[in-house]
Short mmCIF file of C-alpha atoms and ligand atoms in Angstrom, two decimals:
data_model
loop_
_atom_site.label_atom_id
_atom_site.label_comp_id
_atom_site.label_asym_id
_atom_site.label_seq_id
_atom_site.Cartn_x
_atom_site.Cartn_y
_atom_site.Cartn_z
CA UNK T 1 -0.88 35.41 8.39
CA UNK T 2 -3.94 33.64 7.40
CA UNK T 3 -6.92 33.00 9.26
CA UNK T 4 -7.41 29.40 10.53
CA UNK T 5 -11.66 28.84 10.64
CA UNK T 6 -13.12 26.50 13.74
CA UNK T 7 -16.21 24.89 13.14
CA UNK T 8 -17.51 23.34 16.13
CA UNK T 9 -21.14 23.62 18.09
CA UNK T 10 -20.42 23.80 20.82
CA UNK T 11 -19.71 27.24 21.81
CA UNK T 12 -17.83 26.12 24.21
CA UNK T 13 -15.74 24.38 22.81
CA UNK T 14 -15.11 26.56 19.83
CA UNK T 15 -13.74 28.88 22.94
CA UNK T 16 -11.56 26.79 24.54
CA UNK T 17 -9.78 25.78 21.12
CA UNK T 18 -9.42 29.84 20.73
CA UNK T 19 -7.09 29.93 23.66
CA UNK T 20 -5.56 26.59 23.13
CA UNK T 21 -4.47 28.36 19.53
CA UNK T 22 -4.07 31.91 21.04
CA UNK T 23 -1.56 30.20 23.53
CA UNK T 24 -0.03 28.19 20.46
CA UNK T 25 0.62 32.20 18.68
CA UNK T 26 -2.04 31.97 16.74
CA UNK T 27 -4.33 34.78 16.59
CA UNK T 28 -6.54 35.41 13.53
CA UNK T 29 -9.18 33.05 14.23
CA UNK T 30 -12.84 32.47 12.60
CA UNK T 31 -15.42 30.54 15.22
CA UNK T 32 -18.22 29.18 13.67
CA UNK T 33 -20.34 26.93 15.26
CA UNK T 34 -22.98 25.60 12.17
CA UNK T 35 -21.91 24.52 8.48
CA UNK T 36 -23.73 26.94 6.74
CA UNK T 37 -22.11 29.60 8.86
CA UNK T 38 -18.66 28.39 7.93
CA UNK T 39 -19.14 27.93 4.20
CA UNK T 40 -20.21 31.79 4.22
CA UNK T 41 -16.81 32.70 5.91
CA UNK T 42 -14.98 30.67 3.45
CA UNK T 43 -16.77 31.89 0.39
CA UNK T 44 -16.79 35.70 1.84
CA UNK T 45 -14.53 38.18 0.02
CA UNK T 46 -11.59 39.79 1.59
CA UNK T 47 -11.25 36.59 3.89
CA UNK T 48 -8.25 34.50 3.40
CA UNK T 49 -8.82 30.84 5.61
CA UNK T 50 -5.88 28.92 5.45
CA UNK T 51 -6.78 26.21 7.81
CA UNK T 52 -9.65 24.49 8.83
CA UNK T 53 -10.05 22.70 12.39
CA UNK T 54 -13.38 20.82 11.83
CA UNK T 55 -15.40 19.00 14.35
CA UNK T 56 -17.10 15.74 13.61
CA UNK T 57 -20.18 14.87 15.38
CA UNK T 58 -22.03 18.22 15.29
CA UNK T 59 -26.25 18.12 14.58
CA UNK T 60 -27.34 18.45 11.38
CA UNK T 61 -24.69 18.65 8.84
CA UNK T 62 -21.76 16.33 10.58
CA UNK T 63 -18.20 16.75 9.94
CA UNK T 64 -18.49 14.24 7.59
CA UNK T 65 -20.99 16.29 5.64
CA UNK T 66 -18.66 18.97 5.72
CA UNK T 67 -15.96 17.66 4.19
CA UNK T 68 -18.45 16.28 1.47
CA UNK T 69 -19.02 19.80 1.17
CA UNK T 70 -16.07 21.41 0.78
CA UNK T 71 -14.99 18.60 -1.68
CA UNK T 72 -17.85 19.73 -4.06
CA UNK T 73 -16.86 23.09 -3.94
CA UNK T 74 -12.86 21.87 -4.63
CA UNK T 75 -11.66 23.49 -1.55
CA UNK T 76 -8.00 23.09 -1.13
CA UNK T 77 -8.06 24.48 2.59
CA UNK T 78 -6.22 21.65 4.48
CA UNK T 79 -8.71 20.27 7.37
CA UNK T 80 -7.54 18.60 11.00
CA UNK T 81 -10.52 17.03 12.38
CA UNK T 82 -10.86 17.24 16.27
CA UNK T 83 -13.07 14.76 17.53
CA UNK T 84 -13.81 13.38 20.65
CA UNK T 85 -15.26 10.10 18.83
CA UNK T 86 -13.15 7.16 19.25
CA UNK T 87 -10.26 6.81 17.16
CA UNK T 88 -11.22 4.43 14.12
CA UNK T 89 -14.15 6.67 13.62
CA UNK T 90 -11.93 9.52 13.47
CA UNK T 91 -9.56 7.29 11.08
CA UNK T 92 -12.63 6.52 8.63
CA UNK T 93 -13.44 10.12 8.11
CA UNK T 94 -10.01 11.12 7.96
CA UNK T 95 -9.44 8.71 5.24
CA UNK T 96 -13.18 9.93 3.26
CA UNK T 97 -11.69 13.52 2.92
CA UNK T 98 -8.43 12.16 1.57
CA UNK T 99 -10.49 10.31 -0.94
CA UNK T 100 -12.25 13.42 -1.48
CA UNK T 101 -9.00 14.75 -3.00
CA UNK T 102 -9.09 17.02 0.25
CA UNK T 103 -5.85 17.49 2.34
CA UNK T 104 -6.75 16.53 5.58
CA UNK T 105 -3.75 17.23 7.92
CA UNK T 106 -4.08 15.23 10.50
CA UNK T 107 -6.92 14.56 13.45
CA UNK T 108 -6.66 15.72 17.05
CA UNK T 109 -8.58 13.72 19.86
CA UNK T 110 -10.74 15.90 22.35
CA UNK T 111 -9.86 16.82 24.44
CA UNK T 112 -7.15 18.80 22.88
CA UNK T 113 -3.94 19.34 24.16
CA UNK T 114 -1.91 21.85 22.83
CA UNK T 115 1.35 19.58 22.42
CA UNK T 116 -1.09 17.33 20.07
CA UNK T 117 -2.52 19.68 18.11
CA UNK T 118 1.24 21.14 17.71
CA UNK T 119 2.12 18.39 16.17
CA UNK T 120 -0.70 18.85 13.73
CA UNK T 121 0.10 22.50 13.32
CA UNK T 122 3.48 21.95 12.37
CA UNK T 123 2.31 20.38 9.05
CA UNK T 124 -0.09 23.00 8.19
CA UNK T 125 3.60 25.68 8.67
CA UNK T 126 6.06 23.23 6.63
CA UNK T 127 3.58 21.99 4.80
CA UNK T 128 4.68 18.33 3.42
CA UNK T 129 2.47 16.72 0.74
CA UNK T 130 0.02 14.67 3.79
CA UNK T 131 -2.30 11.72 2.39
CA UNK T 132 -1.55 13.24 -1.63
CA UNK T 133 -1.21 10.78 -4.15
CA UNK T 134 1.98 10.58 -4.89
CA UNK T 135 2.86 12.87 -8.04
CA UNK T 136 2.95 9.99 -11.23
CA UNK T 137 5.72 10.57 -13.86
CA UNK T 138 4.80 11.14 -17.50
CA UNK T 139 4.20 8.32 -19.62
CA UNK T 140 6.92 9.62 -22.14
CA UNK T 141 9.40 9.33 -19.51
CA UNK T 142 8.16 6.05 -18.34
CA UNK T 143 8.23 5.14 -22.07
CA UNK T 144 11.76 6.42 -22.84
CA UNK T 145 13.34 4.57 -19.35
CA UNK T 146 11.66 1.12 -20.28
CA UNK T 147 13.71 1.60 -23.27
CA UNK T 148 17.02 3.02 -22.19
CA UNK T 149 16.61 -0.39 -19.27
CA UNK T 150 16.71 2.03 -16.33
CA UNK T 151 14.53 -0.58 -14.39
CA UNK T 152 15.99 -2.52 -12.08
CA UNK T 153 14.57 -5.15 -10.20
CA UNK T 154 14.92 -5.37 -5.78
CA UNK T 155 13.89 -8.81 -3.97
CA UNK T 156 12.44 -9.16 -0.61
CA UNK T 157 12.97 -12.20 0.96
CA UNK T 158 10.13 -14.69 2.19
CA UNK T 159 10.38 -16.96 4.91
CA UNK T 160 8.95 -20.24 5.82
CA UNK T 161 7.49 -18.99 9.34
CA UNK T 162 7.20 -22.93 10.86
CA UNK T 163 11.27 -23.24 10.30
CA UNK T 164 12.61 -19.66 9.40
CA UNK T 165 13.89 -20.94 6.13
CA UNK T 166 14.54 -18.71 3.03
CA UNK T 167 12.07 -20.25 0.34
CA UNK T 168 11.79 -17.34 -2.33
CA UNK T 169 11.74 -13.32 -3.03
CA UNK T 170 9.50 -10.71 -4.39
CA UNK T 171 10.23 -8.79 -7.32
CA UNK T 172 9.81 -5.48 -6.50
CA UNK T 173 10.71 -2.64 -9.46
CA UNK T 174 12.85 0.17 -8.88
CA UNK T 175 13.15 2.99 -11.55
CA UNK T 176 16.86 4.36 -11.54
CA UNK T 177 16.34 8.13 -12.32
CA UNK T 178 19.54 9.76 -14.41
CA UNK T 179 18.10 12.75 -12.36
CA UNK T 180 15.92 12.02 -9.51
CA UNK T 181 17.48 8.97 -8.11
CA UNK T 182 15.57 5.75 -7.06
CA UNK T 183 11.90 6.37 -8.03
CA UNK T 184 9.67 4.01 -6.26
CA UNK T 185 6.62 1.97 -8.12
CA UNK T 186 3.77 3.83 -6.50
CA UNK T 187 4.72 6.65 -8.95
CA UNK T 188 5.00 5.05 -12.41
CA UNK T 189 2.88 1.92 -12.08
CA UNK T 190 -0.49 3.53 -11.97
CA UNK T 191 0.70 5.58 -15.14
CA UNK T 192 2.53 2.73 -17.00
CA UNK T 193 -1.15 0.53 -16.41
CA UNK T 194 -3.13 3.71 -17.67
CA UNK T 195 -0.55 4.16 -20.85
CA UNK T 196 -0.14 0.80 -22.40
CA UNK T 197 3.08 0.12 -20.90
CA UNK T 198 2.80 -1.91 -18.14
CA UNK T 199 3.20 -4.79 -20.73
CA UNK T 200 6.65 -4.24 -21.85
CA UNK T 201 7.47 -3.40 -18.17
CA UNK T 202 6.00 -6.62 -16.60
CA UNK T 203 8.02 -8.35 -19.32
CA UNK T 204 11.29 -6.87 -18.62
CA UNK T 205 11.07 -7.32 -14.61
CA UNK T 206 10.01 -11.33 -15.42
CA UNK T 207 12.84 -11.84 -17.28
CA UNK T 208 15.25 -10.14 -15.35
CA UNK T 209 13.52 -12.80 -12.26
CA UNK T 210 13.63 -15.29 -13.97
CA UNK T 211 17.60 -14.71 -15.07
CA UNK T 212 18.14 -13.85 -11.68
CA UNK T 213 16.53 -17.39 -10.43
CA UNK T 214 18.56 -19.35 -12.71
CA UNK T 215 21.51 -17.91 -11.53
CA UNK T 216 20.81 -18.72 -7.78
CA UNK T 217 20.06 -22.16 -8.32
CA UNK T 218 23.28 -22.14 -10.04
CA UNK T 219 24.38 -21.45 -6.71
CA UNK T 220 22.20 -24.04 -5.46
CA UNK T 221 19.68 -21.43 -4.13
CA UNK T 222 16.44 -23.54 -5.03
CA UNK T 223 14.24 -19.89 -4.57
CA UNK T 224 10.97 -19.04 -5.51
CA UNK T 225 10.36 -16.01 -7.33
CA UNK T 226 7.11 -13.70 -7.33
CA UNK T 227 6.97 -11.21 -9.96
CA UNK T 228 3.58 -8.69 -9.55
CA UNK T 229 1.57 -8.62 -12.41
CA UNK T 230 -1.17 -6.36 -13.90
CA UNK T 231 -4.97 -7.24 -14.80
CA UNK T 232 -3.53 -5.96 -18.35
CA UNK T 233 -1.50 -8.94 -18.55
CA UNK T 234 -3.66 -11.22 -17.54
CA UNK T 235 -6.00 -9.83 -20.23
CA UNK T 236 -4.07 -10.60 -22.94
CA UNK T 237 -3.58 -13.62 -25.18
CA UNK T 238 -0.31 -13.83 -25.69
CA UNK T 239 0.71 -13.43 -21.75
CA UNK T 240 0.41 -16.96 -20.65
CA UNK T 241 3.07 -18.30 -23.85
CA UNK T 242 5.36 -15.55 -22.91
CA UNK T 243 5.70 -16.27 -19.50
CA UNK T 244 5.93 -20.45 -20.78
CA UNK T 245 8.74 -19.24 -23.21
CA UNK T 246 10.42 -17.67 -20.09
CA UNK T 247 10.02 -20.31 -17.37
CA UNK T 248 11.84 -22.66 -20.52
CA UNK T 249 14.73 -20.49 -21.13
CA UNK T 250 15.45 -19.84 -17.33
CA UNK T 251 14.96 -23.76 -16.56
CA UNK T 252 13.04 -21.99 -13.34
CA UNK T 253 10.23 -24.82 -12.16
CA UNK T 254 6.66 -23.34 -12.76
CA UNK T 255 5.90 -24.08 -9.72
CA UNK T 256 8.72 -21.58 -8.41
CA UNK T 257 7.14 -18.81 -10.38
CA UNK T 258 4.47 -16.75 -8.45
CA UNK T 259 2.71 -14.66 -10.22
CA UNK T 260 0.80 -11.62 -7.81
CA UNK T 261 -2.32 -9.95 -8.87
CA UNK T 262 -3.83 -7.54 -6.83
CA UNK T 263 -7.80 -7.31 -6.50
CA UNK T 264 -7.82 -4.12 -6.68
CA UNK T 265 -6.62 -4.57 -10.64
CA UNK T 266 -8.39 -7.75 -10.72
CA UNK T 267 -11.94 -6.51 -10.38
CA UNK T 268 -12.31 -4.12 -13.68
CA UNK T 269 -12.39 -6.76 -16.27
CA UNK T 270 -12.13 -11.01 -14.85
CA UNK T 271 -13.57 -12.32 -17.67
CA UNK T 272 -10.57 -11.78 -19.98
CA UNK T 273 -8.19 -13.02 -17.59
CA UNK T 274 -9.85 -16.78 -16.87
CA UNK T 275 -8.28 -18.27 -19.96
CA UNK T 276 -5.23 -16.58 -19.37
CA UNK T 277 -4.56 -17.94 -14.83
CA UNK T 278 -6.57 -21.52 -16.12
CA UNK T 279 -3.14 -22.02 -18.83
CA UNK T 280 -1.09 -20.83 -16.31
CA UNK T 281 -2.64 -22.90 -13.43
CA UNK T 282 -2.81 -26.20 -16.07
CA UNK T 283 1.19 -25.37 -15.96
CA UNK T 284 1.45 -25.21 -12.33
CA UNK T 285 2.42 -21.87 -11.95
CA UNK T 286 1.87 -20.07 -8.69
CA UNK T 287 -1.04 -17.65 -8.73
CA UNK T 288 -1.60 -15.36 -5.58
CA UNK T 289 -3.63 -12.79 -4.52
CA UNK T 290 -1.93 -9.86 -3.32
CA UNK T 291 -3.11 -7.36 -0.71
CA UNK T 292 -5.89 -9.61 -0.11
CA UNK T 293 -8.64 -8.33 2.43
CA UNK T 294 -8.45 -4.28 0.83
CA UNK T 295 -10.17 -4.91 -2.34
CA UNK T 296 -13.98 -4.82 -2.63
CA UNK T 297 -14.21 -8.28 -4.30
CA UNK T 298 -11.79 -10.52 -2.47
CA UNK T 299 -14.64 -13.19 -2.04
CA UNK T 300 -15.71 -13.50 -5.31
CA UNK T 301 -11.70 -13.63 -6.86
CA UNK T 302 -11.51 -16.66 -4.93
CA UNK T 303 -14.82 -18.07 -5.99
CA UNK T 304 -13.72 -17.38 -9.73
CA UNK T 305 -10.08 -17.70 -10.33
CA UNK T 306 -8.62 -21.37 -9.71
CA UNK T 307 -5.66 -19.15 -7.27
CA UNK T 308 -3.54 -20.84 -5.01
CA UNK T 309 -2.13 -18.59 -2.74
CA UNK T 310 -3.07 -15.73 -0.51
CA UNK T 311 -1.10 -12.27 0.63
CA UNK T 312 -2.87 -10.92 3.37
CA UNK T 313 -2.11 -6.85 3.06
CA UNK T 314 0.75 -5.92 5.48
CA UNK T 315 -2.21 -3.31 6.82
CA UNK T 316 -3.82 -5.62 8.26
CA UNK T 317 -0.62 -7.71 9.47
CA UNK T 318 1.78 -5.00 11.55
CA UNK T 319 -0.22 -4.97 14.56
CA UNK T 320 -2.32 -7.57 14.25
CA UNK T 321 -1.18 -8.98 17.96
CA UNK T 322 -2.33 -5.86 19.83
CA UNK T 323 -5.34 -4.94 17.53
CA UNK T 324 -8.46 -7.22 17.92
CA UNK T 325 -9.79 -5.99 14.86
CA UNK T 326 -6.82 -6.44 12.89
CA UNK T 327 -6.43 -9.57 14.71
CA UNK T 328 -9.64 -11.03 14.02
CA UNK T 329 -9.22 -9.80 9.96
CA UNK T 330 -6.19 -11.76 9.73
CA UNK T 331 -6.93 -14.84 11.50
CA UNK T 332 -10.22 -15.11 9.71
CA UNK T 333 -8.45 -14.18 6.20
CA UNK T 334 -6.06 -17.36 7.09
CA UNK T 335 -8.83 -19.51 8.11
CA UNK T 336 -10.72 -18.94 4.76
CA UNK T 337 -7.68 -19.72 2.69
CA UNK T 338 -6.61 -23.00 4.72
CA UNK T 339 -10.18 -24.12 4.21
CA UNK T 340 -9.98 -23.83 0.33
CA UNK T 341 -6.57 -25.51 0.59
CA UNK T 342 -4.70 -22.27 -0.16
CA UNK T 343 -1.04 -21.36 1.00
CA UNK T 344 -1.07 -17.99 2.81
CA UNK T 345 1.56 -15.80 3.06
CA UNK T 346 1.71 -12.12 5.61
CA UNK T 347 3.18 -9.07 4.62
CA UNK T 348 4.21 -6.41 6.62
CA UNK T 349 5.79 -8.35 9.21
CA UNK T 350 7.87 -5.46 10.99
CA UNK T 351 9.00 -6.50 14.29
CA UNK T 352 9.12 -9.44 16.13
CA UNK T 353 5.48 -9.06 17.53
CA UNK T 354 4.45 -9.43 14.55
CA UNK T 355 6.03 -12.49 13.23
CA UNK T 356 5.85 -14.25 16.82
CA UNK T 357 1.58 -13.87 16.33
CA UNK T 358 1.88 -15.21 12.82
CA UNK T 359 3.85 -17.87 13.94
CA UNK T 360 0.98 -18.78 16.93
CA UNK T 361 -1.90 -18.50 13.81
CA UNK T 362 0.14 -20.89 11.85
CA UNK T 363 0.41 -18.61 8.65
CA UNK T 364 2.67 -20.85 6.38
CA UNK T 365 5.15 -17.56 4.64
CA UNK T 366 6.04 -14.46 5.67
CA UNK T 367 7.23 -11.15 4.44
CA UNK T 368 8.39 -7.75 5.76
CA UNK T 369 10.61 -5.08 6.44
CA UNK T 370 11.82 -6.98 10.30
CA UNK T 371 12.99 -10.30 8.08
CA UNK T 372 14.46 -8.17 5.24
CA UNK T 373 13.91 -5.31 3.10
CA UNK T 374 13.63 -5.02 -0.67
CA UNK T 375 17.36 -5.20 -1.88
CA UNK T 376 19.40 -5.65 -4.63
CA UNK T 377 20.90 -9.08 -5.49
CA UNK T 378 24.07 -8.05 -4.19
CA UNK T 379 22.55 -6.72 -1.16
CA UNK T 380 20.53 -10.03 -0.50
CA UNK T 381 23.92 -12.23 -0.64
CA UNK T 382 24.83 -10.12 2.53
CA UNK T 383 21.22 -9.82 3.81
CA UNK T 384 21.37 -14.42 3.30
CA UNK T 385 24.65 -14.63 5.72
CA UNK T 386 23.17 -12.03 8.42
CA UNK T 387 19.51 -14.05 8.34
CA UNK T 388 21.87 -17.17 8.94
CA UNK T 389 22.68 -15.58 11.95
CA UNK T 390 19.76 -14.07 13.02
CA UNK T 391 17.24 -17.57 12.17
CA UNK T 392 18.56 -19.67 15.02
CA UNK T 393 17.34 -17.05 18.26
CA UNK T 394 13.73 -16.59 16.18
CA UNK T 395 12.89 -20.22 15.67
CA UNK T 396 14.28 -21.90 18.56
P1 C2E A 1 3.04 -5.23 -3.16
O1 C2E A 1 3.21 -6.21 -4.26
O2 C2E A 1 1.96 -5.48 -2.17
O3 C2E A 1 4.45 -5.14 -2.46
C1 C2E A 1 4.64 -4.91 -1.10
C2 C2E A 1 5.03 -3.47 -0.84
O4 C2E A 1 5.18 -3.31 0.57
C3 C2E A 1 6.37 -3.07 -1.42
O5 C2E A 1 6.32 -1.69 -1.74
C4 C2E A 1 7.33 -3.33 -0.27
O6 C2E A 1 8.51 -2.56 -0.34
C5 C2E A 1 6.48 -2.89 0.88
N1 C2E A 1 6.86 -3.57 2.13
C6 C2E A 1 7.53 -4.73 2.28
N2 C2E A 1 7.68 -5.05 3.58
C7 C2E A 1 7.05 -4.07 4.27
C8 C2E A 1 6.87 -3.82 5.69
O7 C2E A 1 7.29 -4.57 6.56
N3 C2E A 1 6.17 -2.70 6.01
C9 C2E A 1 5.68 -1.85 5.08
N4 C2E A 1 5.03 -0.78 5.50
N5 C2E A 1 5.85 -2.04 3.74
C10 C2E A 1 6.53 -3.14 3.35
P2 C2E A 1 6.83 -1.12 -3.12
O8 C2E A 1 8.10 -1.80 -3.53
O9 C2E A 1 6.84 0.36 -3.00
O10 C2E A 1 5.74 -1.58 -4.14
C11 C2E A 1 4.43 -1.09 -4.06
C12 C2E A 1 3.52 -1.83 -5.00
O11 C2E A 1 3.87 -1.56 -6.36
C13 C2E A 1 3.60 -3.34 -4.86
O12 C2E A 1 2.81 -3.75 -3.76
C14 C2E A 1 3.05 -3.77 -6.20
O13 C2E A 1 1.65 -3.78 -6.19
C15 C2E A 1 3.55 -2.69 -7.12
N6 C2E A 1 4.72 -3.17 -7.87
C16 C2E A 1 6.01 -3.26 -7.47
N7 C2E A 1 6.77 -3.77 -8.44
C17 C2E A 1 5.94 -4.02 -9.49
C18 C2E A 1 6.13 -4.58 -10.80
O14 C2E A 1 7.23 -4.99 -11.22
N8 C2E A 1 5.01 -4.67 -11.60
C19 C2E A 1 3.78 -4.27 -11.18
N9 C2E A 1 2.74 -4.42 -12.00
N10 C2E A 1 3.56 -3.77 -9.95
C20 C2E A 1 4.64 -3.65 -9.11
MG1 MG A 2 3.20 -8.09 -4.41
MG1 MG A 3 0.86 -6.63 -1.26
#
């Protein structure tokens, strides 16, 4: 068994998480109570630490420091930070190692009760990839499925939250895996945007939107459609005719057609992408800012970019009723974008909490797993009779 390494000042402390862990059956155990101390014990030879349980607010070098630390020296030692700090604080620094590329398992509030740090344990023994990017596929594979049309494209509803009315869907991509199944976007997007191919997969889910509105208004399902595009669109010349060429063959009103940018995306390069949101703008198209609120820039998109509607990140949204902080983010992110005459929409509305607040803060569109999940058209025929149902006891 490996050894499991406490760092902690407090002597003790360090000795009451000993026989918290002795009681839990672990035995090999390392107490140190300084940094410098526990980088020795890492770096001696013959030691094997599998597990770090780090303390944050210690003098001199902090837990944060620490984890700064072991990032430069690439550690791949999993951490669970036990803190007696409150629990955003504990959050923050959780989420700083995990940018570090450092697994951080989990944190444990002091003072420490064996079920909780269990809990945490029981990652570190069937070890689960915690907080890890998710794996991206090769851009060869990416490549050869754009080509052999294994994309296929889900839709999650939006509602109008003043009347509970259907007005339109998000596009969301699936990638249909001869092997692996259903492969979700986090783990080809980043790689198609890297490789050069987000271009001919941005075209392919817009047109199969598009050809997917024209046949619901067939049915006399007048729906919006948002497609999610890439800065790498935007950047290019020829993006803005393309997407005019499209809205023309799917007799889909521009105005019906909302293209999402995240800010993320947005900040590298903004310059290239004015001409390109102006033409589409001057057409009328819808142009919204996705996951607004977790970029770094989200003041200055709006000062630049002629946009004229605003997601507010379902991280801020779920919870948002409970949480003053989250609260006050999303009521102020509202206010901002009713001032500048912008529609706003909320994501990650997942129970009825959540859409009840929204409702109270007057947010005009809403989105989220509690209204409907992404689904395929067949699945949103069904999903369309059920909300029927379901519409009348949330908007009485
Ligand atoms: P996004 O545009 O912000 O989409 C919302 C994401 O939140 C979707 O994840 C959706 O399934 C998920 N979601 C919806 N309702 C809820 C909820 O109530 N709770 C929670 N926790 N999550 C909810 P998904 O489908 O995995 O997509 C992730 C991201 O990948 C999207 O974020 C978007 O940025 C990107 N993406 C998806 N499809 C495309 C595409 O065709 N092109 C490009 N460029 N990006 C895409
Ligand atoms: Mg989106
Ligand atoms: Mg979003």
């Amino acid at each position: 068994m490996t050894e499991i390494l406490l760092l902690d000042d407090d002597p003790l402390q360090l000795k009451m998480l000993a026989r918290t862990l002795n009681g839990l059956g672990y035995t090999k155990l390392i107490g140190c109570n300084t940094a410098a101390a526990a980088l020795a014990a890492l770096a001696a030879p013959g030691r094997d630490v599998g597990l770090i349980l780090l303390d944050l607010n210690m003098p001199g070098v902090d837990g944060v420091a620490f984890l700064r630390l072991l990032a430069e020296r690439r550690a791949e030692v999993p951490v669970i930070l036990v803190s007696g700090e409150d629990e955003r604080l504990i959050e923050t620094a959780a989420r700083f190692g995990a940018s570090q590329h450092l697994t951080i398992l989990g944190t444990v509030p002091k003072p420490v009760w064996p079920a909780e740090l269990r809990a945490v344990l029981d990652r570190w023994e069937s070890p689960a990839p915690v907080n890890a990017p998710p794996a991206q596929y090769p851009a060869e594979e990416v490549a050869r499925a754009i080509l052999h049309g294994e994309f296929l494209p889900h839709y999650q509803p939006t509602i109008d939250l003043a009347t509970g009315a259907l007005v339109g869907v998000e596009t969301l991509v699936r990638w249909k895996h001869p092997q692996h199944g259903i492969i979700m976007p986090a783990q080809f997007i980043a790689v198609a945007e890297e490789r050069g191919l987000i271009r001919d997969l941005t075209r392919l889910v817009l047109r199969a939107a598009l050809t997917q509105g024209k046949a619901w208004r067939q049915e006399g399902l007048e729906l919006a459609v948002a497609v999610n595009v890439s800065m790498d669109d935007l950047a290019r010349t020829d993006f803005a005719d393309y997407v005019f060429a499209e809205l023309e063959r799917s007799g889909v009103p521009p105005r019906d057609l909302i293209l999402e940018v995240t800010e993320q995306r947005f900040a590298t390069n903004p310059d290239a992408a004015l001409a390109t949101v102006s033409r589409l703008r001057l057409r009328r198209v819808t142009m919204s800012i996705d996951d607004f609120g977790t970029g770094t820039s989200s003041l200055a998109q709006l000062r630049d970019l002629p946009f004229n509607e605003v997601k507010v990140d379902g991280s801020f949204v779920h919870g948002a009723g409970s949480n003053p902080i989250l609260g006050a983010i999303v009521t102020s992110s509202l206010d901002l974008a009713r001032r500048i005459g912008m529609r706003t929409v909320a994501e990650g509305v997942e129970d009825a909490a959540d859409l009840a607040w929204l409702r109270l803060h007057a947010c005009d569109l809403a989105q989220g797993y509690f209204i409907g999940r992404p689904m395929s058209a067949e699945a949103f025929a069904v999903w369309r009779t059920e909300w029927a149902a379901r519409q009348p006891s949330l908007f009485s």
